[in-house]
Short mmCIF file of C-alpha atoms and ligand atoms in Angstrom, two decimals:
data_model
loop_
_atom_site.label_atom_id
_atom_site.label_comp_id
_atom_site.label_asym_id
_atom_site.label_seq_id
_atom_site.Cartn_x
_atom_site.Cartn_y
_atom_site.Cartn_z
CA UNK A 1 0.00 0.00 0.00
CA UNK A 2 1.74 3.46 -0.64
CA UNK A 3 1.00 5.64 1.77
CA UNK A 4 0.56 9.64 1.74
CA UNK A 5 4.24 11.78 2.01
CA UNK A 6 3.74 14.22 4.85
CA UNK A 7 4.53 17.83 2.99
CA UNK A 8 6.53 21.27 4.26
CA UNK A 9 5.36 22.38 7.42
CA UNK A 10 3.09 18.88 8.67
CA UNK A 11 4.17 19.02 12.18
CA UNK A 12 5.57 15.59 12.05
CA UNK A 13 8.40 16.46 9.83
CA UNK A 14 9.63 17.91 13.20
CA UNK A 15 8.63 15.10 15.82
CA UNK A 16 11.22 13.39 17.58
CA UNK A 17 11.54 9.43 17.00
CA UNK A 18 11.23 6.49 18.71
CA UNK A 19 13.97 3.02 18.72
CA UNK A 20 12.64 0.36 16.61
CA UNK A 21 12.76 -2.49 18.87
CA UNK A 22 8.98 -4.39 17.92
CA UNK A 23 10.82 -6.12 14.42
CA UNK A 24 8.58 -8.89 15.11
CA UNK A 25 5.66 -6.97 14.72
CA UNK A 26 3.28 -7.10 11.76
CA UNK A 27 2.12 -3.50 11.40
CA UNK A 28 5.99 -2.59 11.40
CA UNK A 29 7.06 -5.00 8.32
CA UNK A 30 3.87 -3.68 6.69
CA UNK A 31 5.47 -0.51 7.30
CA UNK A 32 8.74 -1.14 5.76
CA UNK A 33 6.97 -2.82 3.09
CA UNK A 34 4.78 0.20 2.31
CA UNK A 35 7.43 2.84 2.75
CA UNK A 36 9.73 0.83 0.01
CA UNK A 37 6.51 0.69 -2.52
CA UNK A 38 5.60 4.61 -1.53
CA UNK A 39 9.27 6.00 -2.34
CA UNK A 40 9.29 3.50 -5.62
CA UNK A 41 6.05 4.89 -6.78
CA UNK A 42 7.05 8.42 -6.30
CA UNK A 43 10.38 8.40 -7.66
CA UNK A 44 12.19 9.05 -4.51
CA UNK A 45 15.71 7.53 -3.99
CA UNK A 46 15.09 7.65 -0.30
CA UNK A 47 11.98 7.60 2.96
CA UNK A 48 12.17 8.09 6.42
CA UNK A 49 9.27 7.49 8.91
CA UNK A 50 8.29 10.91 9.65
CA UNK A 51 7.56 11.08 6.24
CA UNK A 52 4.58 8.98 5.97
CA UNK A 53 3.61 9.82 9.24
CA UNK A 54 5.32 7.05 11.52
CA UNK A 55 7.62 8.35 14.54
CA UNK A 56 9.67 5.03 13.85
CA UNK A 57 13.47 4.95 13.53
CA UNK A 58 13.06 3.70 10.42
CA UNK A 59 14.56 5.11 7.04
CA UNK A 60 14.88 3.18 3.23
CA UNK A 61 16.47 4.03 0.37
CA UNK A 62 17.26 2.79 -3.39
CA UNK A 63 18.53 4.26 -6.64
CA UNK A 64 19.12 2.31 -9.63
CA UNK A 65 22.07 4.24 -10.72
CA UNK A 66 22.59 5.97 -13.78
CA UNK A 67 25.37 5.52 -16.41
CA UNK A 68 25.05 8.13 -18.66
CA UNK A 69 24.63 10.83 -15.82
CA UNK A 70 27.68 8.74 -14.48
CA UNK A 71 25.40 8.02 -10.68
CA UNK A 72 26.09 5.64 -8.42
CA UNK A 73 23.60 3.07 -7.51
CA UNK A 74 22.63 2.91 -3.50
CA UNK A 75 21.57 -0.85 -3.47
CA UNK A 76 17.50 -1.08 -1.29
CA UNK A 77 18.63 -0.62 2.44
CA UNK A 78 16.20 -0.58 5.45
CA UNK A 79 18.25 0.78 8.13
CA UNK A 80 16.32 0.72 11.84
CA UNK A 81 18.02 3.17 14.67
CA UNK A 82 21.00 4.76 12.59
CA UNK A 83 24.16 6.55 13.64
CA UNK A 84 26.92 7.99 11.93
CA UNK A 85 30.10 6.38 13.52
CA UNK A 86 33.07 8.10 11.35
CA UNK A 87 32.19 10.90 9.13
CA UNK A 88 35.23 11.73 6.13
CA UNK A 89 36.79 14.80 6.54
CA UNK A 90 36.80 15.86 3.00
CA UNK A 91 33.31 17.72 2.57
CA UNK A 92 31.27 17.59 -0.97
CA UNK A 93 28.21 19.90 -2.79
CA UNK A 94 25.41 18.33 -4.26
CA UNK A 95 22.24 19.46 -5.03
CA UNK A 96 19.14 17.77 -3.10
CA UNK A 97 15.56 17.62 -3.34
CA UNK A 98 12.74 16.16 -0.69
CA UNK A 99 9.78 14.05 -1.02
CA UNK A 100 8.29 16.51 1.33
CA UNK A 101 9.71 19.56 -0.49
CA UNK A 102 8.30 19.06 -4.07
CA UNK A 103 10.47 21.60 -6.41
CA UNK A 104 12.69 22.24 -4.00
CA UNK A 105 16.57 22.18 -5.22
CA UNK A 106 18.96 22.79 -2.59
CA UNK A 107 23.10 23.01 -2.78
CA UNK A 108 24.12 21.15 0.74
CA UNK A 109 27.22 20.26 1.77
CA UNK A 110 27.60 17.24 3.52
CA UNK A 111 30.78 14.63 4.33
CA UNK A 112 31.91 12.46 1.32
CA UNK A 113 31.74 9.42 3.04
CA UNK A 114 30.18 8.20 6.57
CA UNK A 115 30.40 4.91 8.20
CA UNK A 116 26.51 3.81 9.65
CA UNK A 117 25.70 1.40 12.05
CA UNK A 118 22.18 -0.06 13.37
CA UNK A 119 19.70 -2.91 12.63
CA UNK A 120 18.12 -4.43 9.47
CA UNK A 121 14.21 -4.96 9.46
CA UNK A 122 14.69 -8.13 10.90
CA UNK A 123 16.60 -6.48 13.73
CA UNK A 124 20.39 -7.62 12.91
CA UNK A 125 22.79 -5.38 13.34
CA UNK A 126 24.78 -3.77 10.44
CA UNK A 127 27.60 -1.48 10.01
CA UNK A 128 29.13 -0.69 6.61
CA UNK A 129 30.18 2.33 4.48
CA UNK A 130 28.58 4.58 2.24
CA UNK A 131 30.50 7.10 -0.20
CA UNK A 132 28.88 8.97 -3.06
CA UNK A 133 25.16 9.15 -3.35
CA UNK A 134 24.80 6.76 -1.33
CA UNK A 135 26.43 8.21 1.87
CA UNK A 136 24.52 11.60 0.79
CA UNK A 137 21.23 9.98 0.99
CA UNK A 138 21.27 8.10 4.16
CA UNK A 139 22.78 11.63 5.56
CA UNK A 140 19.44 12.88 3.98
CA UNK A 141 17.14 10.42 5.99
CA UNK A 142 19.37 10.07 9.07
CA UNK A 143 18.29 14.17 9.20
CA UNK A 144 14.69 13.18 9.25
CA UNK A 145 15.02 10.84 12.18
CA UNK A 146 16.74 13.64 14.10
CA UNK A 147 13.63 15.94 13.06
CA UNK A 148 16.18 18.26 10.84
CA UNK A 149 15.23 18.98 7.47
CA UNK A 150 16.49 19.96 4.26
CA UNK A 151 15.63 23.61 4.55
CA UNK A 152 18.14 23.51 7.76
CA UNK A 153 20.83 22.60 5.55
CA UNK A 154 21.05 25.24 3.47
CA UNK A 155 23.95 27.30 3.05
CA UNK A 156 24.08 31.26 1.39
CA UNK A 157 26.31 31.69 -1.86
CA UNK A 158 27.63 34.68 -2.05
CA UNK A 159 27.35 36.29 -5.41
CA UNK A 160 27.89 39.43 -7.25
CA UNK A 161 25.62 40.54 -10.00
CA UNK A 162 26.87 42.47 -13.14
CA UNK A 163 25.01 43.88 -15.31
CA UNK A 164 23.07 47.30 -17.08
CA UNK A 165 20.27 46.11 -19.39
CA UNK A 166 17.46 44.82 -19.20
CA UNK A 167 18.26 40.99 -20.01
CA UNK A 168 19.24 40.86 -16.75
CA UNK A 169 16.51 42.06 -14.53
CA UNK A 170 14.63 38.76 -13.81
CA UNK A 171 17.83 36.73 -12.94
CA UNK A 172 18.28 39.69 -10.84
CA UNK A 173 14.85 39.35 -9.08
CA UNK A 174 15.17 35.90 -9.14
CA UNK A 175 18.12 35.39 -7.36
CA UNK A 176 17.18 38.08 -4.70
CA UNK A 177 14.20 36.13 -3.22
CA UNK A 178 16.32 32.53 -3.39
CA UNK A 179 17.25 32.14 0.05
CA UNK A 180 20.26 30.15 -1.32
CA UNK A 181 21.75 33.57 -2.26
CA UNK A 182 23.35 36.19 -0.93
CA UNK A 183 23.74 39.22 -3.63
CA UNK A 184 26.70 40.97 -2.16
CA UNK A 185 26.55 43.62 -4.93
CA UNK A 186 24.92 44.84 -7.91
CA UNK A 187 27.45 46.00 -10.23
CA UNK A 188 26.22 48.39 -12.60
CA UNK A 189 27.49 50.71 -15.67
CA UNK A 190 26.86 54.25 -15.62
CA UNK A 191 23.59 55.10 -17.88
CA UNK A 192 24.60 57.72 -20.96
CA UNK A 193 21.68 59.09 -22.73
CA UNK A 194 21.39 58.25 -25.93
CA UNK A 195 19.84 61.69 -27.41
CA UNK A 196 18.91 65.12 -25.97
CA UNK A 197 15.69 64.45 -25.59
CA UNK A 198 16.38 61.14 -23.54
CA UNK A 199 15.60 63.33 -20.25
CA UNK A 200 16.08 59.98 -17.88
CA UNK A 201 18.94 58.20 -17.01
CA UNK A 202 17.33 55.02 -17.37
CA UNK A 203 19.43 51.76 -16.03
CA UNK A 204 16.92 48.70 -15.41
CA UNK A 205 19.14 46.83 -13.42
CA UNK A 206 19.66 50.12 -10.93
CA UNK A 207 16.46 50.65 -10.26
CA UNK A 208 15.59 46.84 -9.86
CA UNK A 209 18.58 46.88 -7.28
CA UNK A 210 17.02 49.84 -5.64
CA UNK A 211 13.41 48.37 -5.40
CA UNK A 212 15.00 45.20 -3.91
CA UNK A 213 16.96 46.66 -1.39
CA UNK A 214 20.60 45.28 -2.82
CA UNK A 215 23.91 46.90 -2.36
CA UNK A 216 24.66 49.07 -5.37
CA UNK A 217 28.22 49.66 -6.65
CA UNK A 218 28.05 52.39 -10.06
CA UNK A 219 31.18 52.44 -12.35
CA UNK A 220 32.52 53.60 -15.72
CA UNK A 221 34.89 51.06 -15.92
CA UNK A 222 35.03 47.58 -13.54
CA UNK A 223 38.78 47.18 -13.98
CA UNK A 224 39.29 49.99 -12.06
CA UNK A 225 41.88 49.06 -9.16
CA UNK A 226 39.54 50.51 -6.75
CA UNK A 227 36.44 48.51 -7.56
CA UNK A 228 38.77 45.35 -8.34
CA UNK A 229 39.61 45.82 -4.22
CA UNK A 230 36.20 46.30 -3.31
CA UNK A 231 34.74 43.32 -4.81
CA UNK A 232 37.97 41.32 -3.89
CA UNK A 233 36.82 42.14 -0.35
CA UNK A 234 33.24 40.54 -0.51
CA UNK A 235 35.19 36.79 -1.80
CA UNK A 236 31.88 35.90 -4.00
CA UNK A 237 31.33 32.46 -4.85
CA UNK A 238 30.06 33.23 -8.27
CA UNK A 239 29.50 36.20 -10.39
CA UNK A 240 26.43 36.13 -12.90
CA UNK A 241 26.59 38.65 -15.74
CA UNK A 242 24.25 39.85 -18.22
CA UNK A 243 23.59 42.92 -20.55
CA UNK A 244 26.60 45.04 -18.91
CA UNK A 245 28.71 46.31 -22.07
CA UNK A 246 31.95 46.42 -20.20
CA UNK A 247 35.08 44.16 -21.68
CA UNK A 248 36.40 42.43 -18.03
CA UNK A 249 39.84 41.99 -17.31
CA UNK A 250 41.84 38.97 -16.67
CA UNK A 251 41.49 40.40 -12.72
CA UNK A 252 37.42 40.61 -12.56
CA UNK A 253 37.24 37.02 -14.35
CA UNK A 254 39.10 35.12 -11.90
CA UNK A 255 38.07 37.11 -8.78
CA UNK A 256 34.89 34.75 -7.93
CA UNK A 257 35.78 31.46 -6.98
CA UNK A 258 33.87 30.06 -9.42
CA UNK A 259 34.42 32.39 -12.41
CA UNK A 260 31.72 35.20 -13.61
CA UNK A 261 28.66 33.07 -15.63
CA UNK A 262 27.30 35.36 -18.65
CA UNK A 263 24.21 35.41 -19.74
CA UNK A 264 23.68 35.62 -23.63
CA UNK A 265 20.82 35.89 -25.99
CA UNK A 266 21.70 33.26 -28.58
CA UNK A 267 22.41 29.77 -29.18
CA UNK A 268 26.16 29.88 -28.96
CA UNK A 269 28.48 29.93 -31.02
CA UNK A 270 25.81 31.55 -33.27
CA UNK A 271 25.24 35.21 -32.84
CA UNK A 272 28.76 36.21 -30.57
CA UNK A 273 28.79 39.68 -30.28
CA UNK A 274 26.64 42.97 -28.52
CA UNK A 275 23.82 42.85 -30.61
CA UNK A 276 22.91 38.77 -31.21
CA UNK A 277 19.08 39.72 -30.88
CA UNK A 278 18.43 41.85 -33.70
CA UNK A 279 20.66 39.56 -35.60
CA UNK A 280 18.57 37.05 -35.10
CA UNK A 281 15.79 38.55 -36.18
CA UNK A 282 17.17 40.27 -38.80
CA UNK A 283 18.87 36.76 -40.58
CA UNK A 284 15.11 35.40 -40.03
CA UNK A 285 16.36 32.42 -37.89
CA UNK A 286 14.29 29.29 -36.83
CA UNK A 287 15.33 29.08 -33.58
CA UNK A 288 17.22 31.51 -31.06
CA UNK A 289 17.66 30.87 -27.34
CA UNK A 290 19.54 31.42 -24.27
CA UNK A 291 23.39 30.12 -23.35
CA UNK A 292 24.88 30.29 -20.06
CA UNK A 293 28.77 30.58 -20.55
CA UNK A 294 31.78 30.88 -18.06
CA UNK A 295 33.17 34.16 -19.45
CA UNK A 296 36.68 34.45 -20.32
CA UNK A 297 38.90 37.22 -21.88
CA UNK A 298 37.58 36.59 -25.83
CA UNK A 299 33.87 37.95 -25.77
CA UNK A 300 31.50 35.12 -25.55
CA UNK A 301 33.90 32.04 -26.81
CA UNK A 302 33.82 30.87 -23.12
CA UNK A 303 32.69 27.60 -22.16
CA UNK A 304 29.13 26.15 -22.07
CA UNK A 305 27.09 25.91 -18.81
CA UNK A 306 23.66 25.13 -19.97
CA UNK A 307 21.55 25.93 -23.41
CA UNK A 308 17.85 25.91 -24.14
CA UNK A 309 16.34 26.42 -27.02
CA UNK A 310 13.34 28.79 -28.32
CA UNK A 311 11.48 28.11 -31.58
CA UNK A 312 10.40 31.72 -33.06
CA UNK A 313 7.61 32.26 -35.25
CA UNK A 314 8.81 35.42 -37.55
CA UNK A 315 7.31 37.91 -36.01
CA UNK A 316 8.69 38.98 -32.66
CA UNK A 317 10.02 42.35 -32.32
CA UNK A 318 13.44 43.18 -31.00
CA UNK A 319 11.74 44.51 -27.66
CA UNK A 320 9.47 41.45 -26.89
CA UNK A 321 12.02 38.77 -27.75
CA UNK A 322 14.19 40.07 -25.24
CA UNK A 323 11.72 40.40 -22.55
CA UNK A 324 10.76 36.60 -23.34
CA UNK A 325 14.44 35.73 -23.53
CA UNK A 326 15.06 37.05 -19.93
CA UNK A 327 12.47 35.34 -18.44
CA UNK A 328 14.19 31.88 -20.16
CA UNK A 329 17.34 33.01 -18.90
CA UNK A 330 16.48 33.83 -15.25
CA UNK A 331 14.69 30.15 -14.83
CA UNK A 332 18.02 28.51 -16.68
CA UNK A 333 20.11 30.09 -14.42
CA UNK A 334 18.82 29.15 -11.54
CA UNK A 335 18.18 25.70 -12.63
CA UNK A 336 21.60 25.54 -13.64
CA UNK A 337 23.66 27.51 -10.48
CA UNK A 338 23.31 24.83 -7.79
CA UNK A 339 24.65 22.03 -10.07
CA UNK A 340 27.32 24.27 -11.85
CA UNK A 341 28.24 25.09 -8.17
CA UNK A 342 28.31 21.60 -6.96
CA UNK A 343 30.78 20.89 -10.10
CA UNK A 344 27.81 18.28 -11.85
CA UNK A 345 27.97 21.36 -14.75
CA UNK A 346 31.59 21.51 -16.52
CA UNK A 347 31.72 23.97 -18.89
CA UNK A 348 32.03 22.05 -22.82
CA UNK A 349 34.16 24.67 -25.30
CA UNK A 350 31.69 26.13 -27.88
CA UNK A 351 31.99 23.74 -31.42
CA UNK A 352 34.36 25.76 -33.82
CA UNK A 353 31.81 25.35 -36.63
CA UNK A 354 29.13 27.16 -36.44
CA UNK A 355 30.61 30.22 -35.20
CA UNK A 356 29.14 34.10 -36.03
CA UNK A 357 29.63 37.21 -35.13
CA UNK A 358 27.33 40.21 -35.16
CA UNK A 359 28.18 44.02 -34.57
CA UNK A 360 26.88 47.18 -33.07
CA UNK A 361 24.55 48.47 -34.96
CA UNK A 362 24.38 52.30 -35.10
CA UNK A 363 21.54 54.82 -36.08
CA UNK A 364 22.62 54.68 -40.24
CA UNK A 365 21.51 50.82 -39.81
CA UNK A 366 17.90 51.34 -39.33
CA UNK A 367 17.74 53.77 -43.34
CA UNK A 368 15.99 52.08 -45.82
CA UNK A 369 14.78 53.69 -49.21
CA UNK A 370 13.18 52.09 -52.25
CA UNK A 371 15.42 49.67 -53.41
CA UNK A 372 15.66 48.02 -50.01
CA UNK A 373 13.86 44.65 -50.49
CA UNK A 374 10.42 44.22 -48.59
CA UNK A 375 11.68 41.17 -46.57
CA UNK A 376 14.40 43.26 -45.34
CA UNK A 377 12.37 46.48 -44.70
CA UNK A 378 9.93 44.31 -42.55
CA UNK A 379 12.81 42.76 -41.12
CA UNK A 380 14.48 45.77 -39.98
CA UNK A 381 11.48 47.04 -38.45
CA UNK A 382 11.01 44.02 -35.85
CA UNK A 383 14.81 44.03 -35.07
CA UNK A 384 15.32 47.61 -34.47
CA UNK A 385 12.25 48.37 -32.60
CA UNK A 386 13.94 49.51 -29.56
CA UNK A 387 17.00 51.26 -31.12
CA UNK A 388 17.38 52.63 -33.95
CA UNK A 389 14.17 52.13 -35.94
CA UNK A 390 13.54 51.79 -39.25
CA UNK A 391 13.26 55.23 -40.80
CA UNK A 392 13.13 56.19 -44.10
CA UNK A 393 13.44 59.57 -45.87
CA UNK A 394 10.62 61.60 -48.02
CA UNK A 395 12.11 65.44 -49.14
CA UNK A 396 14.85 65.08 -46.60
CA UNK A 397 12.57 64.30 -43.45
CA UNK A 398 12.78 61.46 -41.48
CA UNK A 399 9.82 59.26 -41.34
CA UNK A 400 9.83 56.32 -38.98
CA UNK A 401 8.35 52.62 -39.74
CA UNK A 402 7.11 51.18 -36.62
CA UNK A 403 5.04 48.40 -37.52
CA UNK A 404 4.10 46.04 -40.71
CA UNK A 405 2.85 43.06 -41.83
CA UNK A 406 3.05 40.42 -45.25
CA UNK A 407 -0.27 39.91 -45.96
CA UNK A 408 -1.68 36.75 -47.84
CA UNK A 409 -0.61 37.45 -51.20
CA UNK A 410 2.87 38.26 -49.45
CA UNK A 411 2.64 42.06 -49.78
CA UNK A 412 4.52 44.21 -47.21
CA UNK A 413 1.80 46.47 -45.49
CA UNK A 414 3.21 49.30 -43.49
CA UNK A 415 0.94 49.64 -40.48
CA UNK A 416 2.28 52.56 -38.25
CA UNK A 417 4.47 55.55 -39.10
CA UNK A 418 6.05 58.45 -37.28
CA UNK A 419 6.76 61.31 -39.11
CA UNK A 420 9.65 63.56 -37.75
CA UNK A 421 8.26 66.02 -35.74
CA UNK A 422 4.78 64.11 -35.56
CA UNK A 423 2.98 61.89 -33.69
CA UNK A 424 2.80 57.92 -34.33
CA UNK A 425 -0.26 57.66 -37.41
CA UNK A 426 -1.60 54.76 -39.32
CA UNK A 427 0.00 54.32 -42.81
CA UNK A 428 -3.34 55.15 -44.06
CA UNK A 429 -3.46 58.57 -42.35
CA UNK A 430 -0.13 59.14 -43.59
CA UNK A 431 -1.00 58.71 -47.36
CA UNK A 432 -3.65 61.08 -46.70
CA UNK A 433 -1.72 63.80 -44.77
CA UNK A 434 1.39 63.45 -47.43
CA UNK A 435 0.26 62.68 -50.41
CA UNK A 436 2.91 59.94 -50.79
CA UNK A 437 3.10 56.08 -50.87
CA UNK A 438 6.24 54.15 -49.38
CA UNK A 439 7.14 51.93 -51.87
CA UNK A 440 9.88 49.21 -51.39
CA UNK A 441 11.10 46.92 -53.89
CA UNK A 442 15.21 45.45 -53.55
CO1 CO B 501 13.73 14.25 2.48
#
């Protein structure tokens, strides 16, 4: 029979437990019996007592091992009464989960290896040794016999975030309410304004760091010696970058313990370079997505952390790809962190085929006059939707495309313009007010 996992905060996770000394007794092999067909049936690789509401010394666990993933297997043990006799000295992260913590990923450290002793169901007594998984997961259960849970385990990383743009704002927010992490400071660059009439200062990542209460550390350039000391002083674990626009020196790269992971826009090695979204859009890919990488001194050649991959449909804008893309990237990251902090996530150098590169575009990129092809025109007008826009020029003023369409027969259809000067109109209006069609026809 399985029987029902006790969950989070059911007051039994926190009883204390009783010896096992009844082996004889029915109810308690139908207990064993049941807890080995409850953790089979819900994937666990280990049970204790508490967990399906018995205050019984009494833990099992089992894992058939996986090759691929290179795991160990723990072989089915019912241990009655545990205790840890000899713990290693040499310490190990790995990520756990909890039957009663369902979605819960936490980095623990624990001893490599322990030596147990205690009794079998039948009430012999064991002692052996467990290394590897298997010494992690009996650690796991012992915890629930001793009323200590998971959540008790946990230990802050210290990180330091870097980063400007928006990309970066829901790893930010992410990572802030993670209990696992401790953001020691927000590195940040200093906002320039890209026109005259760009009155605000606008950094997203600032004022995200404001609203969340995290230390804030603004700088022109992060090499500087002083801000080098500074950070040197907080000894992060990790660094996670994204959207910052600053190259980093040899210094900043190896200053976290576990390097500075960079968030980028693209399915690397496709796309390297500052602008990979509107190239994306503008080569009318397939298929873009999000690469975590282990920065090093050539931009974005470092190693790869973790990938996923986004199918696109041809008509995303510039603006809302990136928004979607940061949301990917703030749930791959912290998927990713524990296990790349634990060591389970090497970083594999990018394949040498394959490679691109993309530049910065600047405002002469978003012109397009009659003899640029439709595809391209429409094209243009989804990548550069933040910065620069499509424009276009009639008698020497500028007149901005903002939106289009093909329609059925495959016709480009301008639907919004913006004359200089104006406000945003419908092409239609336009026509009216001007006297002029926008023809286009590369
Ligand atoms: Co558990």
């Amino acid at each position: 029979m399985t029987l029902k996992i006790r969950k989070t905060d059911d007051p039994i996770l926190r009883q204390s437990t009783e010896q096992v000394t009844d082996f004889d007794d029915i109810d308690f092999q139908k207990l064993v019996d049941d807890m080995v067909e409850t953790m089979r049936k819900e994937n666990g690789i280990g049970l204790a007592a508490p967990q399906v509401g018995s205050t019984r010394k009494v833990l099992v666990c089992e894992y058939k091992g996986d090759k691929e993933e290179n795991i160990s297997v723990v072989p089915l043990t019912v241990l009655c009464n545990p205790e840890i006799v000899h713990t290693s000295a040499e310490e190990i992260n790995m990520v756990e989960g909890c039957l009663s913590f369902p979605g819960l990923e936490i980095l623990v450290k624990r001893p490599k290896k322990i030596k147990v002793k205690g009794q079998d169901r039948y009430g012999n007594n064991l002692q052996f040794e467990a290394d590897k998984l298997y010494s992690r997961v009996l650690q796991h259960e012992i915890d629930h016999l001793n009323s200590t849970l998971l959540i008790d385990r946990m230990q802050k990383i210290d990180l330091i975030f870097i980063g400007s743009g928006t990309l970066g704002v829901p790893a930010l927010s992410m990572l802030a309410i993670d209990p696992q992490y401790e953001i020691k400071m927000v590195v940040t660059g200093i906002a320039e304004a890209k026109s005259r009439n760009h009155k605000k200062l606008v950094n997203p990542i600032e004022e995200k760091a404001k609203e969340l209460g995290l230390p804030i550390l603004r700088t022109k350039d992060i090499n500087n010696e002083k801000v080098v000391a500074e950070l040197d002083s907080l000894k992060p674990t990790v660094a996670v970058m994204a959207d910052f626009g600053q190259i980093l020196s040899g210094e900043i790269l190896s200053l976290p313990k576990l390097g500075i992971i960079n968030i980028h826009p693209s399915l690397l090695p496709k796309h390297r370079g500052p602008s990979p979204i509107q190239q994306t859009i503008l080569d009318g890919d397939k298929f873009t997505g999000v690469t975590l990488i282990r920065a090093n001194e050539k931009m974005d050649e470092g190693g790869i952390i973790s990938q996923v991959k986004v199918e696109l449909n041809n008509t995303e804008n510039a603006t809302i790809l990136k928004k979607y893309l940061a949301e990917i990237a703030a749930n791959l990251l912290l998927n990713s962190l524990p296990y790349y902090i634990a060591g389970d996530l090497e970083p594999v150098p990018q394949d040498s085929a394959g490679v691109s590169y993309n530049k910065l575009f600047k405002k002469s990129d978003g012109l397009v006059d009659k003899d640029t092809s439709p595809l391209i025109v429409e094209r243009k007008m989804r990548a550069f939707s933040d910065w620069p826009k499509v424009f276009t020029l009639i008698n020497g003023k500028r007149i901005q495309l903002l939106t289009g369409h093909f329609d059925t027969d495959g016709e480009l259809i301008i639907d919004l313009v913006k004359p200089e000067g104006k406000k945003e109109m419908t092409y239609d209006d336009f026509v009216r007010g001007y006297h002029t069609k926008l023809t286009f026809h590369g």
